[in-house]
Amino acid sequence: MPNYTYTDASNIQWNYTLDASNNATIGTGVTASASATYLGTDLSGAITIPSTVDGYTVTGIGQNAFYNCTSLVSIDLSGTQVTTIGSGAFVSCTSLTSITVDANNNSFSDINGVLFNKDQNTLIRYPQGKTATSYTFPDSVTTIDEQAFRDCSS
């Protein structure tokens, strides 16, 4: 599967692949030993996932896509149709405090910046940069993803 690169208005270079339906998955081709500089920049602060790259609808975030983005504070998925997020997509994002998802997204949701599936019965990722010393799960949660609290030290 070929990799493509798209540069958005913020000058971030997004690597992506296309599936059989010509939908894009961003952040592909990253390994756990790589850093996010493969995107063409050291990602920091608040970033917004693009809804399209080169005219293709973004429906996925690849495995380890933001691995080791230590200065990344928030990720906004609110304008996207993302339906898949790869394992370890937000691992080692030490400053990440919030993941925001559009209420109309059919696959994911957030509660106060914590990432859940749409039905809010699976906690997918608690942002590593949150400093709370405890967390109360919504009553709806029946499953916690394997890396949901990875490297959360507070």
mmCIF file of N, CA and C in Angstrom, residues 14-126:
data_model
loop_
_atom_site.group_PDB
_atom_site.id
_atom_site.type_symbol
_atom_site.label_atom_id
_atom_site.label_comp_id
_atom_site.label_asym_id
_atom_site.label_seq_id
_atom_site.Cartn_x
_atom_site.Cartn_y
_atom_site.Cartn_z
ATOM 1 N N TRP A 14 1.154 15.379 6.686
ATOM 2 C CA TRP A 14 0.473 14.172 7.125
ATOM 3 C C TRP A 14 0.788 13.036 6.154
ATOM 4 N N ASN A 15 1.403 11.979 6.647
ATOM 5 C CA ASN A 15 1.552 10.772 5.841
ATOM 6 C C ASN A 15 0.221 10.050 5.874
ATOM 7 N N TYR A 16 -0.165 9.451 4.758
ATOM 8 C CA TYR A 16 -1.421 8.714 4.740
ATOM 9 C C TYR A 16 -1.383 7.610 3.696
ATOM 10 N N THR A 17 -2.276 6.657 3.880
ATOM 11 C CA THR A 17 -2.509 5.598 2.902
ATOM 12 C C THR A 17 -3.985 5.627 2.550
ATOM 13 N N LEU A 18 -4.321 4.980 1.448
ATOM 14 C CA LEU A 18 -5.711 4.899 1.014
ATOM 15 C C LEU A 18 -6.181 3.458 1.082
ATOM 16 N N ASP A 19 -7.435 3.262 1.509
ATOM 17 C CA ASP A 19 -8.012 1.918 1.502
ATOM 18 C C ASP A 19 -8.701 1.672 0.153
ATOM 19 N N ALA A 20 -9.339 0.530 0.029
ATOM 20 C CA ALA A 20 -9.981 0.157 -1.237
ATOM 21 C C ALA A 20 -11.093 1.121 -1.638
ATOM 22 N N SER A 21 -11.667 1.835 -0.663
ATOM 23 C CA SER A 21 -12.727 2.806 -0.942
ATOM 24 C C SER A 21 -12.192 4.225 -1.110
ATOM 25 N N ASN A 22 -10.873 4.362 -1.185
ATOM 26 C CA ASN A 22 -10.205 5.666 -1.290
ATOM 27 C C ASN A 22 -10.448 6.564 -0.089
ATOM 28 N N ASN A 23 -10.528 5.965 1.088
ATOM 29 C CA ASN A 23 -10.555 6.716 2.336
ATOM 30 C C ASN A 23 -9.139 6.722 2.895
ATOM 31 N N ALA A 24 -8.770 7.816 3.544
ATOM 32 C CA ALA A 24 -7.400 7.981 4.038
ATOM 33 C C ALA A 24 -7.266 7.617 5.509
ATOM 34 N N THR A 25 -6.137 6.975 5.827
ATOM 35 C CA THR A 25 -5.711 6.759 7.204
ATOM 36 C C THR A 25 -4.432 7.549 7.368
ATOM 37 N N ILE A 26 -4.439 8.506 8.303
ATOM 38 C CA ILE A 26 -3.256 9.344 8.511
ATOM 39 C C ILE A 26 -2.342 8.714 9.548
ATOM 40 N N GLY A 27 -1.073 9.111 9.475
ATOM 41 C CA GLY A 27 -0.106 8.642 10.456
ATOM 42 C C GLY A 27 0.285 7.201 10.240
ATOM 43 N N THR A 28 0.366 6.758 9.014
ATOM 44 C CA THR A 28 0.728 5.378 8.738
ATOM 45 C C THR A 28 2.225 5.263 8.518
ATOM 46 N N GLY A 29 2.735 4.069 8.730
ATOM 47 C CA GLY A 29 4.146 3.809 8.507
ATOM 48 C C GLY A 29 5.031 4.177 9.677
ATOM 49 N N VAL A 30 4.460 4.345 10.868
ATOM 50 C CA VAL A 30 5.230 4.712 12.052
ATOM 51 C C VAL A 30 5.428 3.472 12.909
ATOM 52 N N THR A 31 6.588 3.349 13.514
ATOM 53 C CA THR A 31 6.838 2.256 14.449
ATOM 54 C C THR A 31 6.998 2.839 15.837
ATOM 55 N N ALA A 32 6.901 1.994 16.838
ATOM 56 C CA ALA A 32 7.000 2.460 18.218
ATOM 57 C C ALA A 32 8.358 3.078 18.520
ATOM 58 N N SER A 33 9.367 2.770 17.738
ATOM 59 C CA SER A 33 10.683 3.348 17.990
ATOM 60 C C SER A 33 10.878 4.678 17.264
ATOM 61 N N ALA A 34 9.905 5.085 16.464
ATOM 62 C CA ALA A 34 10.011 6.346 15.718
ATOM 63 C C ALA A 34 9.360 7.470 16.509
ATOM 64 N N SER A 35 9.642 8.688 16.102
ATOM 65 C CA SER A 35 8.963 9.823 16.712
ATOM 66 C C SER A 35 8.010 10.411 15.688
ATOM 67 N N ALA A 36 7.253 11.388 16.093
ATOM 68 C CA ALA A 36 6.254 11.974 15.199
ATOM 69 C C ALA A 36 6.874 12.878 14.156
ATOM 70 N N THR A 37 8.180 13.042 14.137
ATOM 71 C CA THR A 37 8.795 13.925 13.156
ATOM 72 C C THR A 37 8.600 13.406 11.736
ATOM 73 N N TYR A 38 8.159 12.175 11.587
ATOM 74 C CA TYR A 38 7.863 11.663 10.245
ATOM 75 C C TYR A 38 6.748 12.487 9.613
ATOM 76 N N LEU A 39 5.980 13.196 10.415
ATOM 77 C CA LEU A 39 4.908 14.037 9.891
ATOM 78 C C LEU A 39 5.458 15.334 9.321
ATOM 79 N N GLY A 40 6.753 15.553 9.440
ATOM 80 C CA GLY A 40 7.361 16.738 8.861
ATOM 81 C C GLY A 40 7.584 17.853 9.849
ATOM 82 N N THR A 41 7.222 17.656 11.072
ATOM 83 C CA THR A 41 7.390 18.688 12.089
ATOM 84 C C THR A 41 7.315 18.037 13.456
ATOM 85 N N ASP A 42 7.799 18.717 14.457
ATOM 86 C CA ASP A 42 7.605 18.269 15.834
ATOM 87 C C ASP A 42 6.246 18.803 16.249
ATOM 88 N N LEU A 43 5.296 17.931 16.373
ATOM 89 C CA LEU A 43 3.943 18.373 16.719
ATOM 90 C C LEU A 43 3.916 18.874 18.157
ATOM 91 N N SER A 44 3.279 19.999 18.361
ATOM 92 C CA SER A 44 3.174 20.561 19.695
ATOM 93 C C SER A 44 1.892 21.367 19.800
ATOM 94 N N GLY A 45 1.507 21.644 21.023
ATOM 95 C CA GLY A 45 0.313 22.434 21.253
ATOM 96 C C GLY A 45 -0.948 21.698 20.862
ATOM 97 N N ALA A 46 -1.920 22.443 20.365
ATOM 98 C CA ALA A 46 -3.213 21.886 19.957
ATOM 99 C C ALA A 46 -3.195 21.632 18.461
ATOM 100 N N ILE A 47 -3.567 20.426 18.039
ATOM 101 C CA ILE A 47 -3.659 20.146 16.610
ATOM 102 C C ILE A 47 -5.060 19.661 16.273
ATOM 103 N N THR A 48 -5.436 19.892 15.036
ATOM 104 C CA THR A 48 -6.727 19.441 14.529
ATOM 105 C C THR A 48 -6.462 18.435 13.423
ATOM 106 N N ILE A 49 -7.069 17.272 13.519
ATOM 107 C CA ILE A 49 -6.944 16.265 12.481
ATOM 108 C C ILE A 49 -7.732 16.764 11.269
ATOM 109 N N PRO A 50 -7.123 16.764 10.086
ATOM 110 C CA PRO A 50 -7.856 17.248 8.911
ATOM 111 C C PRO A 50 -8.996 16.300 8.532
ATOM 112 N N SER A 51 -10.073 16.845 8.000
ATOM 113 C CA SER A 51 -11.196 16.009 7.569
ATOM 114 C C SER A 51 -10.906 15.370 6.215
ATOM 115 N N THR A 52 -10.052 16.034 5.423
ATOM 116 C CA THR A 52 -9.647 15.479 4.137
ATOM 117 C C THR A 52 -8.160 15.734 3.924
ATOM 118 N N VAL A 53 -7.531 14.864 3.141
ATOM 119 C CA VAL A 53 -6.163 15.055 2.681
ATOM 120 C C VAL A 53 -6.172 14.819 1.180
ATOM 121 N N ASP A 54 -5.699 15.789 0.441
ATOM 122 C CA ASP A 54 -5.689 15.702 -1.029
ATOM 123 C C ASP A 54 -7.055 15.305 -1.590
ATOM 124 N N GLY A 55 -8.128 15.734 -0.924
ATOM 125 C CA GLY A 55 -9.476 15.435 -1.396
ATOM 126 C C GLY A 55 -10.041 14.110 -0.910
ATOM 127 N N TYR A 56 -9.252 13.313 -0.186
ATOM 128 C CA TYR A 56 -9.713 12.021 0.332
ATOM 129 C C TYR A 56 -10.203 12.189 1.773
ATOM 130 N N THR A 57 -11.314 11.575 2.093
ATOM 131 C CA THR A 57 -11.879 11.657 3.440
ATOM 132 C C THR A 57 -11.007 10.891 4.429
ATOM 133 N N VAL A 58 -10.661 11.544 5.532
ATOM 134 C CA VAL A 58 -9.875 10.899 6.580
ATOM 135 C C VAL A 58 -10.819 10.079 7.453
ATOM 136 N N THR A 59 -10.608 8.763 7.460
ATOM 137 C CA THR A 59 -11.450 7.870 8.267
ATOM 138 C C THR A 59 -10.644 7.081 9.300
ATOM 139 N N GLY A 60 -9.325 7.264 9.312
ATOM 140 C CA GLY A 60 -8.523 6.508 10.261
ATOM 141 C C GLY A 60 -7.284 7.239 10.722
ATOM 142 N N ILE A 61 -6.827 6.857 11.921
ATOM 143 C CA ILE A 61 -5.555 7.301 12.478
ATOM 144 C C ILE A 61 -4.749 6.026 12.679
ATOM 145 N N GLY A 62 -3.558 5.981 12.121
ATOM 146 C CA GLY A 62 -2.744 4.778 12.127
ATOM 147 C C GLY A 62 -2.148 4.427 13.474
ATOM 148 N N GLN A 63 -1.686 3.185 13.552
ATOM 149 C CA GLN A 63 -1.023 2.669 14.748
ATOM 150 C C GLN A 63 0.201 3.532 15.055
ATOM 151 N N ASN A 64 0.362 3.918 16.316
ATOM 152 C CA ASN A 64 1.490 4.728 16.798
ATOM 153 C C ASN A 64 1.601 6.090 16.108
ATOM 154 N N ALA A 65 0.530 6.597 15.540
ATOM 155 C CA ALA A 65 0.569 7.828 14.745
ATOM 156 C C ALA A 65 1.177 9.016 15.481
ATOM 157 N N PHE A 66 0.884 9.181 16.741
ATOM 158 C CA PHE A 66 1.404 10.318 17.498
ATOM 159 C C PHE A 66 2.356 9.873 18.598
ATOM 160 N N TYR A 67 2.914 8.706 18.430
ATOM 161 C CA TYR A 67 3.844 8.160 19.418
ATOM 162 C C TYR A 67 4.939 9.171 19.740
ATOM 163 N N ASN A 68 5.122 9.405 21.016
ATOM 164 C CA ASN A 68 6.209 10.225 21.530
ATOM 165 C C ASN A 68 6.094 11.706 21.166
ATOM 166 N N CYS A 69 4.891 12.184 20.909
ATOM 167 C CA CYS A 69 4.679 13.623 20.701
ATOM 168 C C CYS A 69 4.561 14.260 22.078
ATOM 169 N N THR A 70 5.684 14.500 22.695
ATOM 170 C CA THR A 70 5.714 14.920 24.094
ATOM 171 C C THR A 70 5.214 16.337 24.333
ATOM 172 N N SER A 71 5.105 17.151 23.295
ATOM 173 C CA SER A 71 4.621 18.528 23.458
ATOM 174 C C SER A 71 3.210 18.725 22.931
ATOM 175 N N LEU A 72 2.579 17.640 22.541
ATOM 176 C CA LEU A 72 1.213 17.707 22.027
ATOM 177 C C LEU A 72 0.248 17.858 23.200
ATOM 178 N N VAL A 73 -0.570 18.922 23.193
ATOM 179 C CA VAL A 73 -1.460 19.227 24.318
ATOM 180 C C VAL A 73 -2.881 18.726 24.077
ATOM 181 N N SER A 74 -3.393 18.906 22.847
ATOM 182 C CA SER A 74 -4.749 18.440 22.573
ATOM 183 C C SER A 74 -4.870 18.029 21.111
ATOM 184 N N ILE A 75 -5.802 17.106 20.876
ATOM 185 C CA ILE A 75 -6.091 16.618 19.535
ATOM 186 C C ILE A 75 -7.580 16.790 19.303
ATOM 187 N N ASP A 76 -7.930 17.460 18.213
ATOM 188 C CA ASP A 76 -9.325 17.715 17.882
ATOM 189 C C ASP A 76 -9.724 16.874 16.674
ATOM 190 N N LEU A 77 -10.638 15.935 16.905
ATOM 191 C CA LEU A 77 -11.170 15.088 15.843
ATOM 192 C C LEU A 77 -12.546 15.552 15.417
ATOM 193 N N SER A 78 -12.972 16.712 15.895
ATOM 194 C CA SER A 78 -14.376 17.101 15.761
ATOM 195 C C SER A 78 -14.839 17.318 14.325
ATOM 196 N N GLY A 79 -13.956 17.606 13.400
ATOM 197 C CA GLY A 79 -14.398 17.830 12.031
ATOM 198 C C GLY A 79 -14.192 16.636 11.124
ATOM 199 N N THR A 80 -13.926 15.479 11.696
ATOM 200 C CA THR A 80 -13.566 14.313 10.891
ATOM 201 C C THR A 80 -14.638 13.234 10.912
ATOM 202 N N GLN A 81 -14.447 12.255 10.038
ATOM 203 C CA GLN A 81 -15.282 11.050 10.022
ATOM 204 C C GLN A 81 -14.465 9.841 10.462
ATOM 205 N N VAL A 82 -13.482 10.050 11.342
ATOM 206 C CA VAL A 82 -12.601 8.968 11.791
ATOM 207 C C VAL A 82 -13.418 7.839 12.401
ATOM 208 N N THR A 83 -13.184 6.627 11.881
ATOM 209 C CA THR A 83 -13.888 5.438 12.380
ATOM 210 C C THR A 83 -12.926 4.418 12.982
ATOM 211 N N THR A 84 -11.614 4.594 12.754
ATOM 212 C CA THR A 84 -10.624 3.680 13.339
ATOM 213 C C THR A 84 -9.451 4.483 13.896
ATOM 214 N N ILE A 85 -8.968 4.035 15.045
ATOM 215 C CA ILE A 85 -7.775 4.600 15.660
ATOM 216 C C ILE A 85 -6.882 3.422 16.018
ATOM 217 N N GLY A 86 -5.675 3.420 15.469
ATOM 218 C CA GLY A 86 -4.750 2.312 15.666
ATOM 219 C C GLY A 86 -4.217 2.224 17.083
ATOM 220 N N SER A 87 -3.783 1.040 17.429
ATOM 221 C CA SER A 87 -3.198 0.779 18.736
ATOM 222 C C SER A 87 -2.001 1.699 18.973
ATOM 223 N N GLY A 88 -1.920 2.250 20.155
ATOM 224 C CA GLY A 88 -0.785 3.087 20.525
ATOM 225 C C GLY A 88 -0.746 4.441 19.851
ATOM 226 N N ALA A 89 -1.842 4.875 19.255
ATOM 227 C CA ALA A 89 -1.860 6.138 18.508
ATOM 228 C C ALA A 89 -1.421 7.329 19.355
ATOM 229 N N PHE A 90 -1.697 7.302 20.646
ATOM 230 C CA PHE A 90 -1.385 8.446 21.497
ATOM 231 C C PHE A 90 -0.409 8.100 22.618
ATOM 232 N N VAL A 91 0.328 7.014 22.482
ATOM 233 C CA VAL A 91 1.271 6.568 23.514
ATOM 234 C C VAL A 91 2.443 7.539 23.611
ATOM 235 N N SER A 92 2.864 7.804 24.823
ATOM 236 C CA SER A 92 3.995 8.685 25.144
ATOM 237 C C SER A 92 3.760 10.131 24.741
ATOM 238 N N CYS A 93 2.509 10.542 24.704
ATOM 239 C CA CYS A 93 2.169 11.958 24.497
ATOM 240 C C CYS A 93 2.047 12.573 25.888
ATOM 241 N N THR A 94 3.174 12.883 26.494
ATOM 242 C CA THR A 94 3.226 13.250 27.905
ATOM 243 C C THR A 94 2.485 14.522 28.266
ATOM 244 N N SER A 95 2.309 15.443 27.318
ATOM 245 C CA SER A 95 1.598 16.696 27.605
ATOM 246 C C SER A 95 0.134 16.666 27.184
ATOM 247 N N LEU A 96 -0.291 15.588 26.538
ATOM 248 C CA LEU A 96 -1.658 15.503 26.017
ATOM 249 C C LEU A 96 -2.666 15.493 27.161
ATOM 250 N N THR A 97 -3.566 16.489 27.165
ATOM 251 C CA THR A 97 -4.559 16.587 28.233
ATOM 252 C C THR A 97 -5.991 16.437 27.730
ATOM 253 N N SER A 98 -6.184 16.436 26.399
ATOM 254 C CA SER A 98 -7.550 16.412 25.894
ATOM 255 C C SER A 98 -7.625 15.854 24.478
ATOM 256 N N ILE A 99 -8.623 14.996 24.258
ATOM 257 C CA ILE A 99 -8.961 14.494 22.929
ATOM 258 C C ILE A 99 -10.424 14.839 22.714
ATOM 259 N N THR A 100 -10.714 15.623 21.686
ATOM 260 C CA THR A 100 -12.071 16.099 21.437
ATOM 261 C C THR A 100 -12.646 15.436 20.194
ATOM 262 N N VAL A 101 -13.888 14.949 20.316
ATOM 263 C CA VAL A 101 -14.563 14.273 19.215
ATOM 264 C C VAL A 101 -15.916 14.934 18.979
ATOM 265 N N ASP A 102 -16.268 15.123 17.714
ATOM 266 C CA ASP A 102 -17.556 15.695 17.355
ATOM 267 C C ASP A 102 -18.680 14.783 17.849
ATOM 268 N N ALA A 103 -19.726 15.365 18.383
ATOM 269 C CA ALA A 103 -20.870 14.594 18.883
ATOM 270 C C ALA A 103 -21.530 13.770 17.780
ATOM 271 N N ASN A 104 -21.353 14.162 16.530
ATOM 272 C CA ASN A 104 -21.947 13.435 15.406
ATOM 273 C C ASN A 104 -21.074 12.311 14.870
ATOM 274 N N ASN A 105 -19.875 12.111 15.448
ATOM 275 C CA ASN A 105 -19.006 11.020 15.002
ATOM 276 C C ASN A 105 -19.695 9.698 15.330
ATOM 277 N N ASN A 106 -19.742 8.790 14.365
ATOM 278 C CA ASN A 106 -20.451 7.521 14.544
ATOM 279 C C ASN A 106 -19.651 6.447 15.262
ATOM 280 N N SER A 107 -18.351 6.683 15.497
ATOM 281 C CA SER A 107 -17.503 5.652 16.087
ATOM 282 C C SER A 107 -16.911 6.010 17.441
ATOM 283 N N PHE A 108 -16.650 7.304 17.677
ATOM 284 C CA PHE A 108 -15.974 7.717 18.894
ATOM 285 C C PHE A 108 -16.705 8.857 19.577
ATOM 286 N N SER A 109 -16.363 9.067 20.851
ATOM 287 C CA SER A 109 -16.907 10.176 21.624
ATOM 288 C C SER A 109 -15.868 10.555 22.675
ATOM 289 N N ASP A 110 -16.107 11.669 23.333
ATOM 290 C CA ASP A 110 -15.239 12.029 24.457
ATOM 291 C C ASP A 110 -16.097 12.547 25.594
ATOM 292 N N ILE A 111 -15.570 12.359 26.784
ATOM 293 C CA ILE A 111 -16.172 12.940 27.982
ATOM 294 C C ILE A 111 -15.039 13.693 28.664
ATOM 295 N N ASN A 112 -15.152 15.005 28.706
ATOM 296 C CA ASN A 112 -14.135 15.853 29.321
ATOM 297 C C ASN A 112 -12.724 15.537 28.816
ATOM 298 N N GLY A 113 -12.601 15.318 27.515
ATOM 299 C CA GLY A 113 -11.301 15.098 26.912
ATOM 300 C C GLY A 113 -10.774 13.679 26.968
ATOM 301 N N VAL A 114 -11.560 12.745 27.506
ATOM 302 C CA VAL A 114 -11.175 11.329 27.568
ATOM 303 C C VAL A 114 -11.863 10.617 26.405
ATOM 304 N N LEU A 115 -11.107 9.804 25.668
ATOM 305 C CA LEU A 115 -11.604 9.165 24.457
ATOM 306 C C LEU A 115 -12.327 7.857 24.745
ATOM 307 N N PHE A 116 -13.548 7.736 24.207
ATOM 308 C CA PHE A 116 -14.383 6.545 24.331
ATOM 309 C C PHE A 116 -14.883 6.119 22.957
ATOM 310 N N ASN A 117 -15.420 4.902 22.884
ATOM 311 C CA ASN A 117 -16.158 4.541 21.676
ATOM 312 C C ASN A 117 -17.482 5.304 21.712
ATOM 313 N N LYS A 118 -18.253 5.220 20.646
ATOM 314 C CA LYS A 118 -19.484 6.003 20.537
ATOM 315 C C LYS A 118 -20.469 5.717 21.666
ATOM 316 N N ASP A 119 -20.615 4.448 22.023
ATOM 317 C CA ASP A 119 -21.572 4.060 23.063
ATOM 318 C C ASP A 119 -21.062 4.338 24.471
ATOM 319 N N GLN A 120 -19.838 4.791 24.577
ATOM 320 C CA GLN A 120 -19.194 5.093 25.855
ATOM 321 C C GLN A 120 -19.157 3.900 26.792
ATOM 322 N N ASN A 121 -19.071 2.693 26.189
ATOM 323 C CA ASN A 121 -18.886 1.506 27.030
ATOM 324 C C ASN A 121 -17.448 0.992 26.983
ATOM 325 N N THR A 122 -16.605 1.624 26.140
ATOM 326 C CA THR A 122 -15.185 1.284 26.084
ATOM 327 C C THR A 122 -14.358 2.552 26.238
ATOM 328 N N LEU A 123 -13.519 2.583 27.264
ATOM 329 C CA LEU A 123 -12.595 3.684 27.452
ATOM 330 C C LEU A 123 -11.367 3.366 26.601
ATOM 331 N N ILE A 124 -11.069 4.232 25.634
ATOM 332 C CA ILE A 124 -9.989 3.977 24.690
ATOM 333 C C ILE A 124 -8.684 4.621 25.146
ATOM 334 N N ARG A 125 -8.721 5.901 25.540
ATOM 335 C CA ARG A 125 -7.494 6.570 25.964
ATOM 336 C C ARG A 125 -7.780 7.685 26.952
ATOM 337 N N TYR A 126 -7.130 7.578 28.093
ATOM 338 C CA TYR A 126 -7.108 8.643 29.075
ATOM 339 C C TYR A 126 -5.836 9.442 28.786
#
